[in-house]
Coordinates of C-alpha atoms in Angstrom, one line a residue:
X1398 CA -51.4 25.6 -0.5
X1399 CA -49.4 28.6 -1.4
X1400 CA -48.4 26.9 -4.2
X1401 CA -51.8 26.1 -5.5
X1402 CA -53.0 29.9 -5.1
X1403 CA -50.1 30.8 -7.0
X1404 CA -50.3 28.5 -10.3
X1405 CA -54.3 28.8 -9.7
X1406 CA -54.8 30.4 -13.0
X1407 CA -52.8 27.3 -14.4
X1408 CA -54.1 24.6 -12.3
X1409 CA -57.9 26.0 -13.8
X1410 CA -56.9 25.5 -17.5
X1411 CA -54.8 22.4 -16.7
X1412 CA -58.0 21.1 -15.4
X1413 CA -60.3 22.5 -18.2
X1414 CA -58.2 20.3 -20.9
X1415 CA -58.1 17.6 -19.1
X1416 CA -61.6 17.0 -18.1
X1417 CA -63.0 16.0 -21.5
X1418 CA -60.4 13.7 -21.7
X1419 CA -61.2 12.2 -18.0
X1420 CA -65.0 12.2 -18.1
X1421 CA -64.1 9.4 -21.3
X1422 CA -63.1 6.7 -18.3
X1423 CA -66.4 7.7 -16.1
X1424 CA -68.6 7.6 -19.4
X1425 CA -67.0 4.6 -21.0
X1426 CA -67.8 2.9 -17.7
X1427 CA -71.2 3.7 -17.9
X1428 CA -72.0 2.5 -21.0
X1429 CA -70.0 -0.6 -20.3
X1430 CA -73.0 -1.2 -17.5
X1431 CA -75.4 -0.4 -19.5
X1432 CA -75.3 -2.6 -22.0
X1433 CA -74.1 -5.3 -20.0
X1434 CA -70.5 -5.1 -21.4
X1435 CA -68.5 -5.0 -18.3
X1436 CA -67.6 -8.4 -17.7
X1437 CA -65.6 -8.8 -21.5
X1438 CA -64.1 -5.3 -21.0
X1439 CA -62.7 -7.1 -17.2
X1440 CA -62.0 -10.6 -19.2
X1441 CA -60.0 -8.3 -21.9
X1442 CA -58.0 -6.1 -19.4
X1443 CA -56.8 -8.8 -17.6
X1444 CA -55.9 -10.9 -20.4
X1445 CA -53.9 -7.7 -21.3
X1446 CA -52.8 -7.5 -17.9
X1447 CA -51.3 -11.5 -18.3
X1448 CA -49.6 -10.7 -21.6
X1449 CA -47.5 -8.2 -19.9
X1450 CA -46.1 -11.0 -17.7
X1451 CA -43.7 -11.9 -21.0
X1452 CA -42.6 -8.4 -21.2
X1453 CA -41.7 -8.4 -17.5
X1454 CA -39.3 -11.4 -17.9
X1455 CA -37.8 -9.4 -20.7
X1456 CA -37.5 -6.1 -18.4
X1457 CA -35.7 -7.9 -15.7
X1458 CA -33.7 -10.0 -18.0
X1459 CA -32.5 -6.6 -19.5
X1460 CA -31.7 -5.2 -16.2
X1461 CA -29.1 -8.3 -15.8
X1462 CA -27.6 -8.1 -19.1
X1463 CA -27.1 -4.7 -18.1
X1464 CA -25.4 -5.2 -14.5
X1465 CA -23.4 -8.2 -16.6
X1466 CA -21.8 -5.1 -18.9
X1467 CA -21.3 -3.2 -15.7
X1468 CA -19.1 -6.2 -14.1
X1469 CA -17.9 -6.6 -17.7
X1470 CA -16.3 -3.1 -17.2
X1471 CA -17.9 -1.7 -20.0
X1472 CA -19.1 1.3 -18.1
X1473 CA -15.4 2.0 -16.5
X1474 CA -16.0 5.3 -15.1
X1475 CA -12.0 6.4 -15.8
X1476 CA -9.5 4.8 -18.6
X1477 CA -6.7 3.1 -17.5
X1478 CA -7.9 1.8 -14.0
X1479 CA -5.3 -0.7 -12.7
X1480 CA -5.9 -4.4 -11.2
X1481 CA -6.7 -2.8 -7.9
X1482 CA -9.2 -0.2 -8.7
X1483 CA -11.0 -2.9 -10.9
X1484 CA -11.5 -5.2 -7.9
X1485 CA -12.8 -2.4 -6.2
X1486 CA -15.2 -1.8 -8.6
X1487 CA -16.8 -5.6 -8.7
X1488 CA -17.0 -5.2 -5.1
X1489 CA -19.2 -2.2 -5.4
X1490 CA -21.2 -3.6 -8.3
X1491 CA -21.7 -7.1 -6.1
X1492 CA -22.8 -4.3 -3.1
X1493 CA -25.1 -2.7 -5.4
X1494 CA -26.9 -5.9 -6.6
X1495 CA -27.3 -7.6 -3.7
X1496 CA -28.5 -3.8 -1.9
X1497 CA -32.8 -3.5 -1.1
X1498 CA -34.0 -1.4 -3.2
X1499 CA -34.5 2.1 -1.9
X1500 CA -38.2 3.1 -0.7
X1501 CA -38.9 6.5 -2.6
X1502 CA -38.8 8.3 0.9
X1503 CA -36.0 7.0 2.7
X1504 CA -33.4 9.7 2.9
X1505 CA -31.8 8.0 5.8
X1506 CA -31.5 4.4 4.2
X1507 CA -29.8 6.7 1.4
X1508 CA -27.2 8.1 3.5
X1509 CA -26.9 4.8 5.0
X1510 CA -25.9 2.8 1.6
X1511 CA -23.2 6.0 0.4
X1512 CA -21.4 5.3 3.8
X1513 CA -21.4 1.7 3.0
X1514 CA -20.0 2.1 -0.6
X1515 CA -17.8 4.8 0.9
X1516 CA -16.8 2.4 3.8
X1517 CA -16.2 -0.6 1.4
X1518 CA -14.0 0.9 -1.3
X1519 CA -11.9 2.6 1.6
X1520 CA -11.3 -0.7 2.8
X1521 CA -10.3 -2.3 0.2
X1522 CA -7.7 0.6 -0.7
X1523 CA -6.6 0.5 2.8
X1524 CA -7.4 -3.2 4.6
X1525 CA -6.3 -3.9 8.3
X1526 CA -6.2 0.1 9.0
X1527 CA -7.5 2.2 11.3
X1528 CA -10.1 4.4 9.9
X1529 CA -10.0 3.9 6.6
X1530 CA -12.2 6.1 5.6
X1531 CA -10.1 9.0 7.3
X1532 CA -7.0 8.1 5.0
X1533 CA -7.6 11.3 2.8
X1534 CA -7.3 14.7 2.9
X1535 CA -9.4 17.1 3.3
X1536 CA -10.1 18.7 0.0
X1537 CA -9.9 15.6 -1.5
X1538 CA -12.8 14.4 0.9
X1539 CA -14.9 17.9 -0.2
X1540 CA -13.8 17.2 -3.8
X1541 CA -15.4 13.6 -3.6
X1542 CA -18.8 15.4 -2.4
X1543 CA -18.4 17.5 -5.4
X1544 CA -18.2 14.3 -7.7
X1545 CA -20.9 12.2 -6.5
X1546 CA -23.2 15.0 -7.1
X1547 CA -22.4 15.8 -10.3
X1548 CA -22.8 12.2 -11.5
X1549 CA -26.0 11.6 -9.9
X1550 CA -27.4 15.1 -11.3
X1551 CA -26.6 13.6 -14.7
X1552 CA -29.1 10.7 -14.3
X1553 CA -31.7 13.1 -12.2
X1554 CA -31.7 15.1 -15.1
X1555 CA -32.7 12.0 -17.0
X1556 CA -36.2 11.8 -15.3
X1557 CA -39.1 13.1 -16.9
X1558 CA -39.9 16.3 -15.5
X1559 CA -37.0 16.3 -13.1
X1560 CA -36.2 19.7 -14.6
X1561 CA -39.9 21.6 -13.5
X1562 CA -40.8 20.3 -10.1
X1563 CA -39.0 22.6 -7.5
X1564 CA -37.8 21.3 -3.9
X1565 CA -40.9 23.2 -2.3
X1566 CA -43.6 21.4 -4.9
X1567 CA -42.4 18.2 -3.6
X1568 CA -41.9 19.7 0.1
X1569 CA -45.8 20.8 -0.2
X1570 CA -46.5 17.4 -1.9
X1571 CA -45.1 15.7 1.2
X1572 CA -46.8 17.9 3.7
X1573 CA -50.3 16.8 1.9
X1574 CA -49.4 13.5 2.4
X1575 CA -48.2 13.5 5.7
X1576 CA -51.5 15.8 7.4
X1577 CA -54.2 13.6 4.7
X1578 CA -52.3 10.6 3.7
X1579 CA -53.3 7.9 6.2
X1580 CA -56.6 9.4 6.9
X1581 CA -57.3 9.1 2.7
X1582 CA -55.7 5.8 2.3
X1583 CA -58.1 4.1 5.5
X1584 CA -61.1 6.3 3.0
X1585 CA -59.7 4.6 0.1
X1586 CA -59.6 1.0 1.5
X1587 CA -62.5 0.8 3.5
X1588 CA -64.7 2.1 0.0
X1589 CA -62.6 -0.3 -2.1
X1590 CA -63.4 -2.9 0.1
X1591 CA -66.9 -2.6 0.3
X1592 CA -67.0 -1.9 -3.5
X1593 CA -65.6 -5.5 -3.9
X1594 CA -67.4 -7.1 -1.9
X1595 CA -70.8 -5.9 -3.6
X1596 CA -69.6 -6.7 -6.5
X1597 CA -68.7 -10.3 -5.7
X1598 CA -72.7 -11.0 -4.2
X1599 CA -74.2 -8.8 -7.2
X1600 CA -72.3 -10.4 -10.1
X1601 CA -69.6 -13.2 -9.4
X1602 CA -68.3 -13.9 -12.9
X1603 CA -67.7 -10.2 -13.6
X1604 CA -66.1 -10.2 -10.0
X1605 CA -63.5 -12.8 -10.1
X1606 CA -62.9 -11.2 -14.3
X1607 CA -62.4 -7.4 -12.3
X1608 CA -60.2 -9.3 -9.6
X1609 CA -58.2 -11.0 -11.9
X1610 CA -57.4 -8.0 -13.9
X1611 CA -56.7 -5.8 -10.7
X1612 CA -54.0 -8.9 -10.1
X1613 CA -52.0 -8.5 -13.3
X1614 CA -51.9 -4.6 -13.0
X1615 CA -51.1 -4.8 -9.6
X1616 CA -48.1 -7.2 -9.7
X1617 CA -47.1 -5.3 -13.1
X1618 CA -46.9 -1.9 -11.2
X1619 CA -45.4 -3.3 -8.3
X1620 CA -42.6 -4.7 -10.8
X1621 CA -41.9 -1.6 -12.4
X1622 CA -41.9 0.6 -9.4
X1623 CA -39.7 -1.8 -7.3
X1624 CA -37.7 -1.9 -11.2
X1625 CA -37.0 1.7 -10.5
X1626 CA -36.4 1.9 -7.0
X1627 CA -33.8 -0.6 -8.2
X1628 CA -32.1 1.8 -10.9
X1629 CA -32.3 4.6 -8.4
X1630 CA -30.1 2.6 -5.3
X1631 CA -27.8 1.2 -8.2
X1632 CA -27.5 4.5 -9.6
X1633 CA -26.6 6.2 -6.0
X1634 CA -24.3 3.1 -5.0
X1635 CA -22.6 3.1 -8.4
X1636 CA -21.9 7.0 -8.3
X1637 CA -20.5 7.0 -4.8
X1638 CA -18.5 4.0 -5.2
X1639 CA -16.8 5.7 -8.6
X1640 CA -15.8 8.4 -6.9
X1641 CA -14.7 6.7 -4.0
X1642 CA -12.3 4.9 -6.1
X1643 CA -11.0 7.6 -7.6
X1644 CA -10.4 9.1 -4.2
X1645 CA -9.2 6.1 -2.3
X1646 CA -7.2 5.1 -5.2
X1647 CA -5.2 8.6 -5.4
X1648 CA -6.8 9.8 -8.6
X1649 CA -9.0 12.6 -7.1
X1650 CA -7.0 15.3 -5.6
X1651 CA -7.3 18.2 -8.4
X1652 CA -10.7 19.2 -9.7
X1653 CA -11.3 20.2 -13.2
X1654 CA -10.9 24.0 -13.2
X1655 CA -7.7 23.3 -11.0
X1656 CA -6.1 20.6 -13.8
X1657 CA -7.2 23.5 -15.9
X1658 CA -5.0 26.2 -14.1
X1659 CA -1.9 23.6 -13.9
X1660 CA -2.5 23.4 -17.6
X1661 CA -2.1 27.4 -18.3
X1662 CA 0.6 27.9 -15.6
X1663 CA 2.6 24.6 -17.5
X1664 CA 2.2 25.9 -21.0
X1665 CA 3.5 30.1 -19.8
X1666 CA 6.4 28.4 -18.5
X1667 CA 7.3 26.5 -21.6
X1668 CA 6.5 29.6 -23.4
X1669 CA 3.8 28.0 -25.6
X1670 CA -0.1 28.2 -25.7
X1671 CA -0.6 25.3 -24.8
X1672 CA 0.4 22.6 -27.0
X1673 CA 1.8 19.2 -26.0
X1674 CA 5.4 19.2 -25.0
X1675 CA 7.7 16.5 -27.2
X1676 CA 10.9 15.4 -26.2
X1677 CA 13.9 15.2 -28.4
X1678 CA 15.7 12.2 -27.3
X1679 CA 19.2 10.7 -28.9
X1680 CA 22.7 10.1 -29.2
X1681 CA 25.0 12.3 -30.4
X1682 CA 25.1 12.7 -34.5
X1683 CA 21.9 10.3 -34.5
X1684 CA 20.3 13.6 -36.8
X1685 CA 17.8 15.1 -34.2
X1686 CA 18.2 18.9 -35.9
X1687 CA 18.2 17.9 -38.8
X1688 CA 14.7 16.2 -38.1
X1689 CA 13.5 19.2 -35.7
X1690 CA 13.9 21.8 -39.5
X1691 CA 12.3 18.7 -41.1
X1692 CA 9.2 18.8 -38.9
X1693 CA 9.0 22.3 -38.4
X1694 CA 9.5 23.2 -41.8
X1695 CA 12.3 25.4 -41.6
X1696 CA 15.4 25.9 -40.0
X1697 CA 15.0 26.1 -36.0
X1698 CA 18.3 25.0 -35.0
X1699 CA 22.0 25.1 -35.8
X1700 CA 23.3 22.1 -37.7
X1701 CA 26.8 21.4 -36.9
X1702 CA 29.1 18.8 -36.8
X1703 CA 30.5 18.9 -33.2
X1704 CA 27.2 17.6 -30.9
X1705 CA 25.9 20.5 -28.9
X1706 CA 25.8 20.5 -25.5
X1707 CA 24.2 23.1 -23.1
X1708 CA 20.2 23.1 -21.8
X1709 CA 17.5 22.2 -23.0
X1710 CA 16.5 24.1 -26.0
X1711 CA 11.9 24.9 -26.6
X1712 CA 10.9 25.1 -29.9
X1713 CA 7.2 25.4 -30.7
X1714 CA 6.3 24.5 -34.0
X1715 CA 3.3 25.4 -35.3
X1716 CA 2.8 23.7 -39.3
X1717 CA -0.1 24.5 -41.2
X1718 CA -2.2 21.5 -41.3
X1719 CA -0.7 20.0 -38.1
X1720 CA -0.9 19.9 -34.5
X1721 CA 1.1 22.5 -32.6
X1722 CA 4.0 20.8 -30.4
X1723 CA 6.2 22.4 -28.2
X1724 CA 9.6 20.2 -29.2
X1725 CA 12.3 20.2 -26.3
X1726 CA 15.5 19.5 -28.2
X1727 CA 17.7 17.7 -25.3
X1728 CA 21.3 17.3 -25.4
X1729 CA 22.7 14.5 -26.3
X1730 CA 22.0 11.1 -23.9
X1731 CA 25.0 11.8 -21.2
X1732 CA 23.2 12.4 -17.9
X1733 CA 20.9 9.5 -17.6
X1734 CA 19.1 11.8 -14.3
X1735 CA 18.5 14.5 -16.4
X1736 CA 17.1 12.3 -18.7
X1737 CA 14.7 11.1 -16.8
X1738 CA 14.3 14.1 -15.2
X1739 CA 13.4 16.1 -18.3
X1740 CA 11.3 12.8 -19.2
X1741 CA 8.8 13.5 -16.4
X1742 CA 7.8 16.7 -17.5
X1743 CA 7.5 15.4 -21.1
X1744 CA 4.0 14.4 -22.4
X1745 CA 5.4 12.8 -25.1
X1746 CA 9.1 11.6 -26.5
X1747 CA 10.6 11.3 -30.0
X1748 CA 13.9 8.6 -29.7
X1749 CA 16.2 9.6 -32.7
X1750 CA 18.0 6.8 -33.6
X1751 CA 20.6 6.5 -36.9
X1752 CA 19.7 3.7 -39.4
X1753 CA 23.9 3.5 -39.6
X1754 CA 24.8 3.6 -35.9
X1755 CA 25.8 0.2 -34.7
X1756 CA 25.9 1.1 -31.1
X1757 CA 22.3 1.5 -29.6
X1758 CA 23.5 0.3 -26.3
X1759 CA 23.0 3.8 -24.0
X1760 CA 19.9 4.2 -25.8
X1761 CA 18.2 1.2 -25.0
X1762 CA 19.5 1.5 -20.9
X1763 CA 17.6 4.9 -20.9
X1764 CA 14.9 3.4 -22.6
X1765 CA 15.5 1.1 -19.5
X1766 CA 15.8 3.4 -17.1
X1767 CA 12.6 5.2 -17.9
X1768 CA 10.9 1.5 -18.0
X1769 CA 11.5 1.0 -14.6
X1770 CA 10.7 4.6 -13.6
X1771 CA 7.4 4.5 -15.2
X1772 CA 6.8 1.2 -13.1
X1773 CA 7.3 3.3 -9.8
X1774 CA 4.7 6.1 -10.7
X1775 CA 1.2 4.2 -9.6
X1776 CA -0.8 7.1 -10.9
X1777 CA 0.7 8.8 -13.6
X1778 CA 1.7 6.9 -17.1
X1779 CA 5.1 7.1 -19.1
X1780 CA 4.9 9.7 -22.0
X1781 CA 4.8 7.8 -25.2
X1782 CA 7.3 7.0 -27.0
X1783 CA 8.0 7.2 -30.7
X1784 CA 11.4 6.8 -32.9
X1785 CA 12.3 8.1 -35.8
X1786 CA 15.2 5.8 -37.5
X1787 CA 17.0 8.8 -39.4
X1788 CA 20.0 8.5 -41.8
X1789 CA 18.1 6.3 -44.1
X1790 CA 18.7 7.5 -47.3
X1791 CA 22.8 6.3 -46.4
X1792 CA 21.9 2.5 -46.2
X1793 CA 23.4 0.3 -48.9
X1794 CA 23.3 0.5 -51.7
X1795 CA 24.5 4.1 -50.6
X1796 CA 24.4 5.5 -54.1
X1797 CA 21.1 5.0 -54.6
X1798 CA 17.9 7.0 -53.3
X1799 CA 14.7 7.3 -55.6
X1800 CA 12.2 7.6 -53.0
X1801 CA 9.1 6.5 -52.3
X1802 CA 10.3 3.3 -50.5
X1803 CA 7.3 0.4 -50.1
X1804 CA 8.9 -1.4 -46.7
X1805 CA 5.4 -3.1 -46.3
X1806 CA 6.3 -5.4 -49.2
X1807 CA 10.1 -4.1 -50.4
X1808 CA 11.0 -5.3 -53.4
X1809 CA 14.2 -2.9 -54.1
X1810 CA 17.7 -4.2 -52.1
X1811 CA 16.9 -0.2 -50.7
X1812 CA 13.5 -0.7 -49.4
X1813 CA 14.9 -4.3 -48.3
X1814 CA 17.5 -2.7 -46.4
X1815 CA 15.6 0.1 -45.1
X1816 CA 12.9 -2.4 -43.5
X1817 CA 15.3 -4.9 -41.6
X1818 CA 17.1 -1.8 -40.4
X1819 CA 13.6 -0.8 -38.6
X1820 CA 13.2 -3.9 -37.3
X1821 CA 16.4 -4.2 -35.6
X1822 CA 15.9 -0.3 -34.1
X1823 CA 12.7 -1.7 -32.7
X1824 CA 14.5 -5.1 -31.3
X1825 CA 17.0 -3.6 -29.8
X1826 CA 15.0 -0.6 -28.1
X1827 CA 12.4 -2.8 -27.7
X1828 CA 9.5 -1.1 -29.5
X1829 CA 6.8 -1.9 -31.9
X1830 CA 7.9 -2.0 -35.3
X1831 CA 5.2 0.6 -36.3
X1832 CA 6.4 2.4 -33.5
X1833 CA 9.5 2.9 -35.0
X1834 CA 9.0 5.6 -38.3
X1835 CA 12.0 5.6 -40.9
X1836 CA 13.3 9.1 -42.2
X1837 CA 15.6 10.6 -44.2
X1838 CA 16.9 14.5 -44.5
X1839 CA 19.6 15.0 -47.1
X1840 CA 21.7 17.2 -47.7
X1841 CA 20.6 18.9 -51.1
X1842 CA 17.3 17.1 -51.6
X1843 CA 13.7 16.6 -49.8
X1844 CA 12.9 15.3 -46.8
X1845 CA 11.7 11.4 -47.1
X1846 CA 8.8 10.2 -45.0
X1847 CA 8.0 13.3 -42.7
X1848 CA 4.9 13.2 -43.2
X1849 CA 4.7 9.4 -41.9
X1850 CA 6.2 10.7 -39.1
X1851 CA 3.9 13.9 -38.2
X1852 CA 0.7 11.2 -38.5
X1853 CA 2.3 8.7 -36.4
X1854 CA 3.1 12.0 -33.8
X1855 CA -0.9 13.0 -34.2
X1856 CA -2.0 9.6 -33.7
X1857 CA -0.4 9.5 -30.4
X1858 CA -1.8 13.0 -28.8
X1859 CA -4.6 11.4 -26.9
X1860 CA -1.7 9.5 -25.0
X1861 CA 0.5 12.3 -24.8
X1862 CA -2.5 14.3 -23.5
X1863 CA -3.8 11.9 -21.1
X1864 CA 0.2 11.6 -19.6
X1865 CA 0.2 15.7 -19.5
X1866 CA -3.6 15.3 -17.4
X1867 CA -1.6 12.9 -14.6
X1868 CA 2.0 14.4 -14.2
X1869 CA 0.0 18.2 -13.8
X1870 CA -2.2 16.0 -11.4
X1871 CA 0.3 14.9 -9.5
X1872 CA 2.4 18.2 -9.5
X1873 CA -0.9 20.0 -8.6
X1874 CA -1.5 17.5 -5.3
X1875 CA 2.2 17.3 -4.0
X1876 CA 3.3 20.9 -4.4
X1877 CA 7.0 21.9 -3.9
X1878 CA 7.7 24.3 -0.3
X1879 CA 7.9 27.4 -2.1
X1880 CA 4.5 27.1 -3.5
X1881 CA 2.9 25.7 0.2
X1882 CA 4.5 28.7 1.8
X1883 CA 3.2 30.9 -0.9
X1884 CA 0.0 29.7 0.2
X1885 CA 0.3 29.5 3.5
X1886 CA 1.4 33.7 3.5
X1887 CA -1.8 34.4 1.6
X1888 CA -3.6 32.3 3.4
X1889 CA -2.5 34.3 6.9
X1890 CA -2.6 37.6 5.2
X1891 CA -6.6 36.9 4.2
X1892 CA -7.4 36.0 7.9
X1893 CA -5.7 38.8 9.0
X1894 CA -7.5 41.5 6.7
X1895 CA -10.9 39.7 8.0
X1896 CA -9.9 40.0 11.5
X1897 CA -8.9 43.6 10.6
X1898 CA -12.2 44.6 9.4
X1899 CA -14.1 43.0 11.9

């Protein structure tokens, strides 16, 4: 009631508009009587009533193509799921087919079906354990919370006038109900009764036309509400099981403003903005300094004949036109751990072969070597990897180079040349072929084919990004002792200025 004195001002003109509009139903109805009209407006209605039966089929059959796409995966919540988290996911779409629908006022029945979808995707992750549900930590389990909110405000939002009616409208709305409900609806069904059966003794035909029609609106309303109340449970199921997944599965332990801290605190230590950090990968003389001036467009590094040897050497390169990259020139292939090592902080790697050196045998076992790594690592993907087959311009005939070279149909003993070197980079690293970019940098005259390369590079960011998104994931959930203890100290030292000032 305190809502109606407060919006009584509104509630008056709300009322004033819409009574003209209103008195049309009680006025048509009248003149229906009158003139003896009411029995073909009843025969009409419910004849509109039965050619909604059509559109009802349709409705439903809608609502299964729909939950076909779903099992279909083309609403995947996350890219790259694996087997596992798939399964899961058909089990929670089976769950939320074959779920009641939800009554619009049955909080508990609510609760009742998260735990369910939280219960089953727990079990599948963990089967035969002791409460699996318990199997996570705790900010992962506050995190989850966090999740299934969001992605069910994004559908409540969806709902017409979802975004006006406050909590206390619908609190006072319930109250009304609850005090006057039962008593109104006893009102309601005694009068309709009585109504219909006067009807039926003062004028059968128009009777069994009016009870027809109330027949077909009924069953059509019944349909759509109980069509709703079955988007609303599948939309509640669906959201909690998605996040589940992605919590049972490993995937949720960072939230988005804390991937977005890793992300700043990652690109201050590689002294960079925050581009995309490239590895420089090859044996020695295979031309990766020549190609890191090429790319950046000037001369970043020493070129000398002797390979360097040393650390790891940052370069961020920043080309008008092109994508900014942080480029971590490496050494060349000796220490296959630091390889790998250096491989797992990279969100994307560059394999500098040479179009004249025969032996690609300790690239390929690197190549190898990260394979298998990258087979260990459930939730985090390999950087990608492109080569770039340099030296090309010194491929028989070695006197000649007149570039541009067409290697999609060659028709020059270069381009020839040039083309089945490619492939054989690609066979023996085992690549793709159009993973595999040839380039040239001599001495004296332009660079051949960089910018093949740099679109190539661009065309693999979103994989270099989404490989930079999982390795700062994981580095954010499994913290190294020095970073725990840091917390831990600040953690004690804010208790203890609480208890101080208490």
């Amino acid at each position: 009631m305190n809502w109606a004195r407060r919006h009584a001002v509104e509630l008056l003109l709300a009322v004033l508009l819409a009574l003209p509009w209103l008195s049309l139903f009680g006025l048509g109805l009248l003149w229906l009587w009158q003139n003896g009209r009411v029995l073909e407006w009843a025969l009409a209605a419910a004849a509109l009533g039965l050619l909604g039966w059509p559109l009802r089929i349709l409705v439903r059959r809608r609502a299964r193509e729909r939950a076909a796409a779903l099992m279909a995966g083309e609403e995947r919540p996350v890219e790259g799921w694996d087997a596992e988290e798939s399964a899961a996911w058909e089990k929670v779409l089976r769950f939320a087919e074959e779920a009641k629908p939800l009554e619009f006022d049955d909080l508990a029945r609510a609760e009742s079906l998260a735990r369910e979808t939280v219960e089953l995707v727990a079990g599948h992750f963990h089967p035969g354990q002791r409460d699996p549900t318990a199997r996570v930590t705790l900010p992962e389990a506050l995190l989850v919370t966090e999740q299934v909110a969001h992605r069910l405000r994004k559908w409540v939002i969806s709902l017409p006038g979802s975004s006006r009616i406050r909590i206390s409208d619908a609190l006072w709305l319930q109250r009304f109900v609850d005090r006057y409900g039962t008593a109104a609806r006893m009102a309601y069904d005694v009068g309709e009764t009585a109504w219909r059966l006067f009807r039926a003794v003062a004028n059968p035909p128009q009777a069994i036309a009016q009870e027809g029609q109330r027949l077909a609106f009924g069953a059509t309303g019944n349909f759509l509400s109980g069509n709703f109340r079955r988007n609303a449970t599948a939309a509640l199921i669906h959201a909690t099981g998605r996040a589940a997944i992605d919590l049972y599965s490993g995937r949720l332990r960072l939230s988005v403003t804390e991937l977005a801290e890793l992300e700043r605190a990652d690109a201050a230590t590689a002294e960079a903005e925050s581009p995309p950090r490239l590895l420089l990968v090859g044996q020695a003389k295979a031309g990766k300094t020549s190609l890191l001036n090429a790319l950046a467009g000037a001369a970043r590094a020493h070129v000398g004949a002797a390979p360097s040897e040393g650390p790891v050497r940052e370069h961020l390169v920043t080309v008008e036109g092109r994508p900014a990259l942080n480029i971590a020139d490496m050494p060349p292939l000796a220490d296959q751990r630091r390889f790998l090592r250096e491989a797992g902080r990279a969100d994307m790697i560059l394999w500098v072969v040479s179009a004249t050196q025969p032996g690609r045998g300790p690239d390929a076992a690197a190549l190898d070597a990260l394979r298998e790594w990258a087979g260990n690592q459930r939730l985090s993907r390999p950087p990608p990897v492109l080569a770039a087959m340099t030296h090309a311009d010194l491929l028989r005939p070695a006197a000649e180079w007149s570039p541009p070279y067409d290697l999609v149909s060659p028709a020059s003993p270069k381009a020839r040349n040039i083309a089945a070197a490619r492939d054989s980079v690609a066979s023996a690293l085992g690549l793709p072929v159009d993973s595999v970019v040839p380039v040239a940098v001599p001495d004296g005259a332009a660079a051949w084919n960089i910018e093949a390369l740099w679109a190539h590079i661009a065309a693999g960011l979103d994989g270099a990004r989404r490989s930079r998104h999982e390795r700062l994931r994981e580095e954010g959930a499994h913290p190294g002792l020095a970073t725990e203890a840091n917390r831990a100290v600040r953690g004690g030292w804010s208790l203890l200025k609480s208890a101080l000032k208490q």
